[in-house]
XYZ file of C-alpha atoms in Angstrom:
722
model
C -130.095 -12.820 -3.923
C -129.550 -16.613 -2.809
C -128.565 -17.126 -6.042
C -125.355 -14.887 -5.156
C -124.874 -16.314 -1.881
C -125.158 -19.577 -3.212
C -121.952 -18.952 -5.984
C -120.028 -17.372 -3.358
C -120.359 -20.812 -1.831
C -119.755 -22.289 -4.394
C -116.419 -20.214 -4.850
C -115.725 -20.421 -1.303
C -115.251 -24.098 -1.482
C -113.847 -24.828 -5.128
C -111.471 -22.342 -3.419
C -110.831 -24.414 -0.661
C -110.084 -27.536 -3.247
C -107.669 -25.794 -5.402
C -105.692 -24.672 -1.895
C -106.180 -28.743 -1.145
C -104.871 -29.169 -4.198
C -101.756 -26.916 -4.197
C -100.071 -27.745 -0.642
C -101.314 -32.138 -1.575
C -97.977 -34.114 0.230
C -94.972 -33.924 -1.596
C -92.141 -35.455 0.665
C -89.237 -36.144 -1.534
C -87.600 -38.017 1.585
C -90.359 -41.076 1.912
C -91.712 -40.771 -1.972
C -95.268 -39.681 -0.880
C -96.879 -37.624 -3.338
C -93.723 -37.490 -5.794
C -93.785 -37.830 -9.479
C -94.445 -41.587 -10.826
C -96.597 -44.559 -10.431
C -95.007 -45.715 -6.418
C -95.346 -48.733 -4.756
C -95.982 -48.527 -0.752
C -93.528 -50.382 0.742
C -92.252 -50.923 4.099
C -88.672 -51.519 5.246
C -88.415 -52.179 9.097
C -84.275 -51.018 9.360
C -84.391 -48.617 6.964
C -85.139 -44.705 8.105
C -87.461 -43.317 7.236
C -89.436 -47.646 6.831
C -92.639 -47.139 4.885
C -91.324 -45.031 1.685
C -92.878 -45.049 -1.574
C -90.521 -46.434 -4.363
C -90.492 -45.594 -8.209
C -91.973 -48.894 -10.352
C -88.707 -48.738 -12.094
C -86.796 -49.347 -8.689
C -89.137 -52.259 -7.641
C -87.415 -54.388 -10.613
C -84.290 -54.343 -9.586
C -83.825 -57.957 -7.496
C -82.233 -56.419 -4.748
C -84.856 -53.961 -4.119
C -87.598 -57.397 -4.193
C -85.356 -59.273 -2.576
C -85.127 -56.616 0.839
C -89.078 -56.098 0.397
C -89.532 -59.862 0.626
C -87.340 -59.699 3.940
C -88.832 -57.158 5.553
C -85.269 -55.208 6.259
C -81.853 -54.351 4.681
C -80.200 -56.219 7.266
C -82.647 -59.643 6.673
C -81.405 -59.744 3.020
C -77.814 -58.487 4.082
C -77.736 -62.076 5.781
C -79.206 -64.130 3.486
C -76.786 -62.932 0.063
C -74.247 -63.170 3.138
C -73.289 -59.741 2.856
C -73.224 -56.554 5.263
C -76.124 -54.320 6.118
C -73.977 -50.848 5.340
C -72.957 -52.517 2.144
C -76.860 -53.593 0.658
C -77.681 -49.846 2.643
C -75.059 -47.826 0.319
C -76.525 -50.002 -2.365
C -79.720 -49.433 -2.224
C -78.875 -45.055 -1.680
C -77.462 -45.874 -4.663
C -80.546 -47.434 -6.501
C -82.849 -44.891 -4.442
C -81.005 -41.937 -6.348
C -80.723 -43.595 -10.209
C -84.793 -43.894 -9.989
C -85.908 -41.682 -7.757
C -84.496 -37.857 -9.341
C -86.770 -36.405 -6.968
C -85.112 -38.376 -4.069
C -81.726 -37.019 -5.344
C -82.288 -33.451 -5.902
C -83.686 -32.867 -2.105
C -81.108 -35.759 -0.402
C -77.665 -34.097 -2.360
C -78.537 -30.448 -4.386
C -77.829 -27.537 -2.810
C -79.448 -24.108 -3.738
C -79.591 -20.486 -2.010
C -82.767 -19.214 -0.707
C -84.644 -16.280 -3.522
C -84.985 -14.074 -0.134
C -81.596 -14.934 1.182
C -80.233 -16.951 4.279
C -77.948 -20.913 3.941
C -78.369 -23.010 0.987
C -80.957 -25.370 1.447
C -82.535 -29.021 -0.421
C -83.783 -28.329 -3.671
C -87.389 -30.045 -3.135
C -89.473 -29.756 -6.237
C -91.899 -27.410 -6.296
C -95.234 -27.428 -8.271
C -93.890 -25.545 -11.637
C -90.636 -27.264 -11.259
C -92.887 -31.052 -10.728
C -94.417 -30.585 -14.335
C -91.701 -29.686 -15.854
C -89.319 -32.920 -14.742
C -92.680 -34.857 -15.274
C -92.070 -33.693 -19.285
C -88.548 -34.955 -19.022
C -89.434 -38.616 -17.881
C -92.116 -38.591 -19.710
C -89.970 -39.236 -22.376
C -87.186 -40.417 -20.624
C -88.770 -43.424 -19.311
C -90.567 -44.227 -23.107
C -87.444 -44.476 -24.530
C -87.658 -41.282 -26.431
C -85.574 -38.511 -27.174
C -86.434 -35.601 -25.090
C -87.516 -32.467 -26.682
C -89.063 -29.832 -24.837
C -89.858 -25.842 -25.725
C -90.481 -24.608 -22.622
C -92.260 -20.829 -21.605
C -92.095 -19.670 -18.458
C -92.898 -16.899 -15.692
C -90.837 -15.416 -13.778
C -88.528 -17.232 -10.743
C -89.842 -20.011 -10.438
C -86.215 -21.847 -11.451
C -86.892 -23.692 -14.450
C -83.457 -22.845 -15.261
C -81.796 -24.659 -12.329
C -84.202 -27.652 -12.364
C -83.017 -27.630 -15.782
C -79.381 -27.407 -15.494
C -79.986 -30.402 -12.438
C -81.759 -32.507 -14.505
C -79.113 -32.649 -17.262
C -76.279 -33.146 -14.125
C -78.536 -36.907 -12.854
C -78.139 -37.989 -16.462
C -74.784 -38.091 -16.133
C -73.619 -38.582 -13.087
C -76.443 -41.193 -12.456
C -77.865 -42.847 -15.368
C -75.212 -42.398 -18.778
C -71.489 -42.715 -19.175
C -70.068 -40.053 -22.147
C -73.215 -37.545 -22.200
C -72.095 -34.001 -22.884
C -73.688 -30.964 -21.930
C -73.718 -28.325 -23.156
C -75.460 -24.939 -21.622
C -75.921 -21.637 -23.848
C -76.892 -18.280 -21.985
C -78.276 -14.765 -23.529
C -75.855 -13.299 -21.873
C -72.339 -14.128 -19.905
C -72.654 -13.290 -16.672
C -75.760 -15.935 -17.192
C -73.235 -18.983 -18.339
C -70.861 -17.627 -15.054
C -73.942 -19.010 -12.743
C -74.513 -22.018 -14.700
C -70.537 -22.921 -13.789
C -70.835 -21.889 -9.973
C -74.068 -24.121 -10.017
C -72.225 -27.030 -11.013
C -68.980 -26.358 -8.708
C -71.218 -25.721 -5.734
C -73.015 -29.423 -6.750
C -70.015 -31.141 -7.619
C -67.855 -29.466 -3.874
C -69.761 -31.366 -2.022
C -71.484 -34.409 -4.768
C -69.814 -37.507 -2.096
C -66.999 -39.848 -4.267
C -68.918 -42.911 -3.066
C -71.388 -42.255 -5.013
C -69.879 -41.109 -8.080
C -68.167 -43.831 -7.851
C -70.609 -46.445 -6.490
C -68.636 -47.818 -4.594
C -68.047 -49.942 -1.668
C -67.841 -47.028 1.407
C -71.040 -46.326 3.625
C -72.145 -45.067 6.737
C -71.267 -46.676 10.297
C -72.957 -50.136 10.663
C -74.389 -48.891 13.774
C -76.253 -46.668 11.837
C -78.686 -47.619 10.070
C -80.465 -44.563 8.466
C -78.938 -43.573 4.567
C -77.270 -41.166 5.206
C -75.672 -39.312 2.934
C -72.357 -40.408 1.674
C -69.646 -38.404 3.045
C -68.010 -35.612 1.207
C -64.145 -36.209 0.029
C -61.849 -33.930 0.998
C -59.303 -34.203 -2.051
C -59.489 -30.872 -4.152
C -62.165 -31.042 -6.796
C -60.199 -29.313 -9.460
C -57.299 -29.901 -11.183
C -55.297 -26.647 -12.212
C -53.340 -26.491 -15.590
C -50.822 -24.240 -12.729
C -50.371 -26.732 -10.418
C -47.141 -28.505 -11.112
C -46.997 -33.261 -11.256
C -45.356 -35.550 -13.195
C -47.001 -36.625 -15.996
C -48.330 -39.854 -14.044
C -49.045 -37.885 -10.555
C -51.387 -35.766 -12.866
C -53.048 -38.352 -14.961
C -53.598 -40.125 -10.966
C -55.185 -36.325 -10.042
C -57.675 -36.850 -12.330
C -58.630 -39.189 -12.265
C -59.207 -39.569 -8.462
C -60.776 -35.768 -8.624
C -64.659 -35.279 -8.873
C -64.492 -32.396 -11.433
C -62.014 -30.824 -13.083
C -61.079 -27.904 -15.418
C -60.010 -23.807 -15.421
C -61.506 -22.858 -12.584
C -60.937 -18.824 -14.045
C -62.768 -19.191 -17.416
C -65.359 -21.663 -16.001
C -66.220 -22.749 -19.539
C -65.643 -26.360 -19.183
C -65.851 -28.823 -16.590
C -65.035 -32.783 -16.522
C -66.304 -35.735 -14.623
C -63.153 -38.440 -15.510
C -64.814 -41.401 -13.834
C -68.163 -39.978 -15.755
C -66.090 -39.762 -19.067
C -67.894 -36.667 -19.551
C -67.878 -32.995 -20.193
C -69.944 -29.865 -19.052
C -69.438 -26.634 -21.435
C -70.983 -23.441 -20.973
C -71.531 -20.741 -23.437
C -73.650 -17.538 -24.587
C -75.267 -16.101 -27.145
C -73.560 -12.714 -26.717
C -70.010 -14.972 -28.226
C -71.075 -17.691 -30.169
C -68.436 -19.405 -30.950
C -68.476 -20.561 -27.196
C -71.758 -21.916 -28.155
C -70.525 -24.946 -30.299
C -72.123 -28.020 -28.985
C -69.788 -30.025 -30.907
C -70.979 -33.697 -29.699
C -72.526 -32.435 -26.409
C -75.940 -34.486 -26.204
C -77.588 -32.153 -23.557
C -78.707 -29.211 -24.902
C -80.156 -26.548 -22.531
C -80.797 -23.042 -24.169
C -81.611 -20.614 -21.592
C -83.985 -16.900 -22.299
C -83.899 -17.508 -26.359
C -86.336 -15.004 -26.956
C -83.515 -12.416 -25.706
C -80.926 -14.027 -27.753
C -79.606 -11.148 -30.728
C -78.081 -11.970 -33.686
C -73.999 -11.059 -33.266
C -71.620 -11.306 -35.660
C -73.630 -12.365 -38.192
C -74.964 -15.117 -36.700
C -78.828 -15.322 -36.134
C -80.309 -17.151 -32.913
C -81.174 -19.762 -35.724
C -77.853 -20.121 -36.126
C -76.705 -20.467 -32.673
C -78.891 -23.058 -32.162
C -78.503 -24.959 -35.078
C -74.552 -24.937 -33.840
C -75.545 -25.343 -30.332
C -77.766 -28.375 -30.992
C -75.713 -30.279 -33.191
C -73.370 -33.541 -31.415
C -77.855 -34.037 -29.702
C -79.543 -36.521 -32.547
C -83.049 -37.927 -32.066
C -82.051 -40.606 -30.123
C -82.645 -41.888 -26.974
C -80.398 -40.437 -24.048
C -80.109 -37.188 -25.754
C -82.347 -34.433 -24.385
C -82.361 -30.470 -26.082
C -84.739 -27.245 -23.763
C -85.090 -24.314 -25.007
C -86.437 -22.512 -21.960
C -87.279 -18.547 -21.670
C -90.067 -15.837 -20.910
C -91.487 -14.036 -23.402
C -90.528 -11.385 -25.399
C -92.988 -10.080 -27.780
C -93.105 -11.803 -31.137
C -91.734 -12.742 -34.455
C -88.860 -13.988 -32.626
C -87.467 -17.345 -33.423
C -89.099 -18.237 -29.663
C -92.075 -17.221 -30.321
C -92.407 -19.275 -34.038
C -90.598 -22.501 -32.049
C -93.355 -22.331 -29.076
C -96.217 -22.031 -31.975
C -94.774 -24.865 -33.884
C -94.359 -27.178 -30.733
C -98.335 -26.060 -29.463
C -99.283 -27.208 -32.919
C -98.017 -30.075 -33.021
C -95.996 -28.775 -35.617
C -92.179 -29.979 -34.412
C -89.762 -32.264 -32.229
C -90.083 -30.310 -29.247
C -93.393 -30.429 -26.066
C -94.446 -27.383 -25.603
C -94.951 -26.113 -21.356
C -96.192 -23.506 -20.243
C -96.200 -22.064 -16.456
C -98.369 -19.186 -15.651
C -97.737 -17.055 -12.395
C -100.510 -18.240 -11.060
C -99.392 -21.767 -11.107
C -96.046 -21.018 -8.404
C -96.905 -20.724 -5.156
C -95.510 -18.316 -3.642
C -97.188 -16.169 -6.053
C -99.906 -15.796 -3.020
C -101.406 -13.595 -0.503
C -103.349 -14.207 2.526
C -106.695 -12.919 2.820
C -108.310 -11.069 5.281
C -111.628 -12.088 4.905
C -112.662 -14.810 1.992
C -115.918 -14.194 1.262
C -116.448 -10.654 0.755
C -113.199 -10.230 -1.635
C -114.433 -13.261 -3.330
C -118.524 -11.235 -3.191
C -116.100 -8.642 -4.595
C -114.469 -10.450 -7.527
C -118.021 -11.867 -8.283
C -119.980 -8.854 -8.751
C -117.270 -6.356 -10.756
C -117.295 -9.988 -13.496
C -118.176 -8.451 -16.305
C -116.810 -5.172 -16.071
C -114.695 -4.751 -18.894
C -113.051 -1.519 -17.915
C -110.610 -0.828 -15.266
C -110.522 2.566 -13.057
C -106.939 3.177 -13.291
C -104.340 2.298 -15.583
C -102.499 0.622 -12.614
C -105.918 -2.259 -12.717
C -107.724 -4.938 -14.259
C -110.970 -5.223 -15.346
C -113.466 -6.742 -13.009
C -114.073 -9.285 -16.206
C -109.774 -9.806 -16.766
C -109.554 -10.335 -12.978
C -113.005 -13.603 -13.165
C -110.901 -14.983 -16.465
C -108.067 -15.714 -13.388
C -110.733 -17.129 -11.424
C -112.253 -19.570 -14.363
C -108.508 -20.646 -15.022
C -107.837 -21.730 -12.022
C -106.004 -19.222 -9.736
C -106.884 -19.403 -6.227
C -108.637 -16.307 -4.908
C -105.603 -15.857 -2.321
C -103.144 -15.839 -5.981
C -105.773 -13.423 -7.067
C -104.689 -11.373 -4.684
C -101.731 -11.396 -4.989
C -101.961 -10.192 -8.784
C -104.007 -6.864 -7.683
C -100.997 -6.127 -5.596
C -98.247 -6.754 -7.911
C -100.136 -4.774 -10.880
C -99.968 -2.169 -9.237
C -96.011 -2.160 -10.488
C -96.746 -1.473 -13.573
C -99.057 1.473 -15.545
C -99.492 -1.187 -18.488
C -101.355 -4.099 -18.672
C -98.454 -5.736 -21.358
C -95.209 -5.171 -19.079
C -96.936 -6.708 -16.607
C -98.190 -10.158 -18.291
C -94.601 -10.144 -19.885
C -93.163 -10.498 -16.033
C -96.089 -12.813 -14.993
C -97.776 -14.258 -18.496
C -101.872 -15.569 -17.067
C -101.916 -18.327 -20.531
C -99.191 -18.814 -22.975
C -101.510 -16.397 -25.408
C -101.073 -13.170 -23.922
C -97.668 -13.849 -23.023
C -95.855 -12.827 -26.134
C -98.525 -9.716 -25.798
C -96.044 -6.778 -26.998
C -96.078 -4.092 -24.752
C -99.535 -2.937 -26.265
C -97.905 -2.289 -30.019
C -99.961 -5.395 -31.766
C -102.933 -4.115 -33.810
C -105.357 -6.867 -32.301
C -105.773 -8.570 -29.496
C -104.370 -11.987 -29.257
C -107.529 -13.879 -27.132
C -109.950 -12.145 -30.545
C -107.870 -14.269 -33.277
C -108.137 -17.156 -31.065
C -112.251 -16.689 -31.539
C -111.715 -16.169 -35.680
C -108.868 -19.626 -35.474
C -112.133 -21.761 -34.841
C -113.300 -21.129 -38.278
C -109.891 -22.692 -40.163
C -109.475 -25.357 -41.385
C -107.793 -27.719 -44.121
C -109.126 -26.497 -47.687
C -111.558 -29.455 -49.652
C -108.767 -29.434 -52.597
C -105.769 -28.662 -54.318
C -104.464 -27.859 -57.426
C -103.887 -25.168 -60.245
C -106.827 -23.821 -62.743
C -105.342 -24.059 -66.179
C -107.118 -22.333 -69.532
C -106.053 -22.787 -73.089
C -103.254 -20.192 -72.264
C -101.360 -18.409 -69.519
C -101.622 -14.817 -70.440
C -104.306 -12.639 -72.389
C -107.959 -13.670 -73.644
C -107.927 -17.366 -74.310
C -106.561 -17.983 -69.912
C -110.533 -17.775 -69.520
C -111.356 -19.982 -71.990
C -111.909 -24.098 -71.608
C -111.240 -22.701 -68.389
C -110.667 -26.481 -65.525
C -109.475 -27.279 -62.173
C -106.239 -29.279 -61.901
C -106.875 -31.484 -58.195
C -103.110 -31.330 -57.184
C -102.147 -31.576 -53.605
C -98.807 -30.253 -54.701
C -101.085 -26.903 -56.037
C -100.648 -23.347 -54.644
C -104.846 -22.799 -54.871
C -106.679 -23.899 -51.915
C -110.584 -24.505 -52.188
C -112.834 -24.401 -49.612
C -116.157 -23.815 -51.198
C -116.097 -24.193 -54.804
C -118.410 -21.728 -56.981
C -122.133 -22.658 -56.779
C -124.866 -22.408 -58.774
C -128.522 -22.526 -58.783
C -130.483 -23.673 -61.739
C -133.638 -21.488 -60.703
C -131.277 -17.954 -60.151
C -127.675 -16.308 -59.352
C -126.892 -14.069 -56.206
C -125.855 -10.600 -57.846
C -122.206 -9.255 -56.198
C -121.619 -12.833 -54.607
C -118.222 -13.058 -55.065
C -114.939 -11.442 -54.616
C -111.805 -11.638 -55.376
C -108.642 -9.375 -53.941
C -105.037 -9.434 -55.178
C -101.971 -8.335 -53.107
C -98.735 -8.638 -55.665
C -95.564 -9.638 -54.494
C -92.418 -10.724 -56.013
C -91.170 -14.033 -57.583
C -88.211 -15.233 -55.909
C -88.378 -17.058 -52.910
C -87.579 -14.303 -50.848
C -89.513 -11.878 -52.305
C -93.037 -10.424 -50.686
C -95.954 -13.780 -51.384
C -97.879 -12.797 -54.077
C -101.975 -13.636 -52.737
C -104.947 -14.593 -54.418
C -107.887 -14.304 -51.665
C -111.196 -14.891 -52.903
C -114.296 -13.695 -50.452
C -117.798 -15.426 -50.816
C -120.472 -12.867 -49.806
C -123.521 -15.762 -49.698
C -124.642 -15.644 -46.171
C -124.765 -11.856 -46.677
C -128.185 -12.473 -47.998
C -129.357 -13.805 -44.222
C -127.779 -11.268 -42.286
C -124.596 -13.595 -41.812
C -120.749 -13.223 -42.254
C -118.475 -13.426 -45.686
C -116.306 -15.677 -46.163
C -112.776 -16.586 -46.954
C -113.708 -19.420 -49.964
C -110.430 -20.031 -51.808
C -106.968 -18.800 -51.771
C -104.023 -18.949 -54.160
C -100.653 -18.400 -52.463
C -97.065 -18.039 -53.931
C -94.223 -16.469 -55.834
C -94.705 -15.968 -59.917
C -93.684 -12.820 -62.255
C -96.458 -10.204 -61.543
C -98.232 -10.319 -65.084
C -98.454 -13.916 -64.681
C -100.283 -13.465 -61.003
C -102.372 -10.558 -62.623
C -103.332 -13.217 -65.292
C -103.756 -15.703 -62.862
C -106.212 -13.692 -60.628
C -108.115 -13.081 -63.997
C -108.991 -17.252 -63.924
C -109.601 -17.465 -60.289
C -112.696 -14.281 -60.350
C -113.866 -15.985 -63.878
C -114.217 -19.548 -62.075
C -115.602 -17.882 -59.361
C -118.632 -16.381 -61.455
C -117.035 -13.795 -63.299
C -116.197 -12.052 -59.781
C -115.112 -8.485 -59.058
C -111.458 -8.411 -58.791
C -109.534 -6.090 -57.156
C -106.079 -5.655 -57.955
C -103.551 -3.607 -55.420
C -102.102 -1.247 -57.319
C -99.580 1.068 -56.230
C -98.433 3.591 -58.062
C -94.669 6.366 -58.050
C -96.518 8.314 -56.168
C -97.076 6.325 -53.357
C -94.853 7.029 -49.732
C -96.119 3.029 -48.520
C -92.404 1.516 -48.703
C -93.451 -0.873 -46.907
C -96.440 -2.353 -49.927
C -93.446 -1.966 -52.925
C -93.346 -4.480 -55.382
C -90.119 -6.212 -56.675
C -89.126 -4.802 -60.590
C -91.013 -1.404 -60.074
C -94.242 -0.164 -61.009
C -95.993 -2.524 -63.676
C -100.140 -1.735 -62.374
C -101.141 0.551 -64.895
C -100.058 -1.795 -67.897
C -101.346 -5.161 -66.243
C -104.743 -3.202 -65.585
C -105.319 -2.082 -68.717
C -104.173 -4.902 -70.703
C -106.408 -7.036 -68.042
C -109.707 -4.762 -68.409
C -109.594 -5.372 -72.235
C -110.555 -9.061 -71.308
C -111.396 -8.906 -68.495
C -114.882 -6.112 -67.630
C -116.044 -6.983 -63.522
C -112.602 -4.769 -62.597
C -112.858 -2.817 -59.717
C -111.976 1.640 -60.451
C -111.404 3.301 -57.770
C -114.898 5.725 -56.260
C -114.098 8.803 -58.839
C -114.739 12.940 -56.944
C -117.271 14.644 -58.635
C -114.273 17.019 -59.698
C -113.152 13.549 -62.244
C -116.700 13.137 -63.067
C -117.280 17.037 -64.311
C -114.063 16.535 -66.059
C -114.336 13.115 -67.600
C -111.377 12.127 -66.390
C -110.887 7.948 -67.547
C -111.192 5.729 -64.341
C -108.549 4.776 -61.820
C -108.253 0.804 -61.516
C -106.807 -1.093 -58.904
C -106.968 -0.322 -55.130
C -104.529 2.257 -53.883
C -102.617 1.356 -50.658
C -100.943 4.376 -49.401
C -100.083 6.748 -46.525
C -104.358 8.109 -46.489
C -106.051 4.102 -47.396
C -103.949 1.863 -45.765
C -104.826 3.662 -42.027
C -108.436 3.424 -43.062
C -108.930 -0.552 -44.291
C -106.883 -1.057 -41.153
C -108.926 0.030 -38.883
C -111.897 -1.978 -40.678
C -109.462 -4.834 -40.582
C -109.647 -3.870 -36.377
C -113.485 -3.751 -36.643
C -114.451 -7.073 -38.254
C -111.658 -9.248 -36.018
C -113.234 -7.625 -32.904
C -117.261 -7.915 -34.037
C -116.106 -11.281 -35.599
C -117.722 -9.981 -38.594
C -116.145 -12.882 -41.367
C -115.319 -15.885 -41.457
C -111.427 -16.938 -41.898
C -110.089 -20.595 -43.039
C -106.421 -20.584 -43.113
C -104.145 -19.954 -39.748
C -101.069 -18.793 -41.791
C -103.124 -15.127 -41.657
C -104.239 -15.385 -38.569
C -100.327 -16.031 -37.517
C -100.186 -12.309 -39.638
C -102.505 -11.033 -37.713
C -100.831 -12.313 -34.537
C -97.004 -9.939 -35.563
C -98.912 -7.310 -36.972
C -97.762 -4.068 -34.473
C -97.479 -0.459 -34.837
C -94.718 1.140 -34.748
C -93.457 4.123 -33.011
C -93.804 6.614 -36.049
C -97.551 5.512 -36.035
C -96.854 3.228 -39.879
C -97.997 -0.545 -39.579
C -96.815 -2.988 -41.099
C -94.994 -6.941 -39.851
C -92.321 -7.873 -37.003
C -89.371 -8.503 -38.201
C -88.973 -11.927 -39.978
C -92.794 -12.008 -40.766
C -95.151 -11.149 -43.493
C -98.817 -9.196 -43.997
C -99.650 -10.228 -47.796
C -102.353 -12.456 -46.321
C -103.357 -9.709 -43.462
C -103.650 -7.507 -46.399
C -105.686 -9.157 -49.017
C -108.337 -9.403 -46.190
C -107.842 -5.722 -45.261
C -108.573 -4.419 -48.485
C -111.152 -7.135 -48.960
C -113.158 -6.744 -46.352
C -112.857 -3.020 -46.409
C -114.230 -3.154 -49.585
C -116.869 -5.501 -49.101
C -118.989 -3.500 -46.006
C -118.034 -0.021 -47.831
C -118.121 -0.057 -51.136
C -119.891 -3.345 -52.750
C -123.342 -3.333 -52.896
C -125.271 -6.538 -50.873
C -125.491 -9.261 -52.653
C -129.077 -10.157 -54.072
C -131.784 -13.186 -54.694
C -131.980 -12.635 -58.424
C -134.739 -15.395 -59.899
C -134.266 -16.619 -63.665
C -137.379 -15.427 -65.665
C -138.329 -17.723 -67.434
C -140.196 -17.221 -70.688
C -143.797 -19.057 -70.956
C -144.127 -20.589 -74.674
C -146.489 -19.821 -76.557
C -149.459 -22.096 -77.977
C -148.438 -23.600 -80.857
C -151.239 -23.375 -83.095
C -151.785 -26.369 -86.314
C -152.820 -24.807 -89.421
C -156.185 -25.435 -90.490
C -157.203 -29.046 -92.202
C -159.545 -26.793 -94.504
C -156.129 -24.770 -95.823
């Protein structure tokens, strides 16, 4: 009891620390708690007097002079300028160096719950995103970010506002392109820019001389010009007056189409398009590109999402002052966005990943009437793995939210929100707790993502790569004089070489499984997988120890598999052998069924070939053995069921992450069949499914067989008398 009380006290103390961190000061007016390293300074006649300025701003000569003098007016007298001129200049510099301040001062947004427009005060999630942008910009690197998000925290808004800041204050001639998934989203973007520019001060845009009253020393925003911000094509002017009108306008363009805006004083354009109309999403010379809700882009007009992205980003070269952002909520696995996020997360992309969980968004929290009682219940149920209702989560899951970093108030919100959904997958799609469950496919996935993550711990690069070479590529000579040629571009990856002992051998140690693909690069991959069962001698797990993965002719693949099986101590060779009776069209091989001929040819040379179990009738009728594993509508559910159990219970060690990627995109379809999602493969997965099913259910347990050396008879020399 005392231990439980201590645990609850510690939870409450930790919850208080988490809430204090969430509620820590963020004041864009003073700069306190804002992004970047900042310096606290006191300027007597600046309102407010105490401000925290970014380090980049502190390097400006004028700013250092004002701080040295202690007041703007004192520095103005010293440099023979008016105080208002210096105030205006200081305001411009503050906006140029401090995005948080500029967004709060000059950008207005509509609150989520309705009401009058309010200043854009960055929330915690928005600050994390801007911090990513600024990290790259301040290092003079291209900005490349992919954002996986929960709903309703303003990720799209702050991305577009940040791009506007770059255009309006930092660099001339930066064209931007925003591509939404539907036309209505693009129209909303246009409206937001119109609202920004409508109240944006012309003098700030021009960095000109007009300023507030000299008697008012506070940095009051520049007054909004009353001139029409649009130049419409229907207005009648002479050519000169049109030119003057355009040059004096803050923004020009067709107010009806809302597809293109120009900011003459910054020599830049803002273009919006949608994935629904691919021609509107051509990037041209756009250095700033924001692609929003990418996971929901569909193939249209023979254009894939990849095609649209490529066209949109064509103008953004990999140079400083360019920016590309992919941003979306998740929409299942196997699509362009999921693949790009995964590549970024694993460090294989130009992009930096950012995931924002629902519990990192401050609005998703509810007050607690009795925090101690709530914490007690959470703690007591932390080991319960089954929920009591479809619209609830298990105690184990709620405890995991606490361990992730969610506050008790946030967990209460989650419990309440979860009652809207019958399925965890639907809740996870809208409000993911981490970037793994974000891609849950509404319960249709075959393998649990968290169990897959555990298997990833065993993955590692191969010790060596190369190819096996025999005296020939086919026939008996293929396994004669067999040698391994090391080659960094080789398709045979070896994690563990075959092992031989001087004092004995291990029976039934190695198993080689073959999944037959096609020879063209658009066909399924061919896979030869080697499973080492040695550790099962000691009650441990089988391990993937080698693998060939590529495209080749079917007959050459079969003999390559024979070479690999012979190399691995004459392993049991299991070749998938679908016949013409196979009804599983997803496992059909290019060029028709050639299995019978190939298997017969191999059997003449390599005797340790897998044969299907014979029925009593087959034995009685003395029917010949059927070689190879037959994947069909009966056996496929069996081997997938075995694989699900093996993954769940962690009964084997995987070495190749590509196989686990296939687990991640393997689904049960509405008709009950299994297969990879569109655009993905399951070739590696099938070798594990077949191989591990045979490993655990058909092969004998491996045994240690010592070498029995015959004792040599003593040599008796002949008698000297003979």
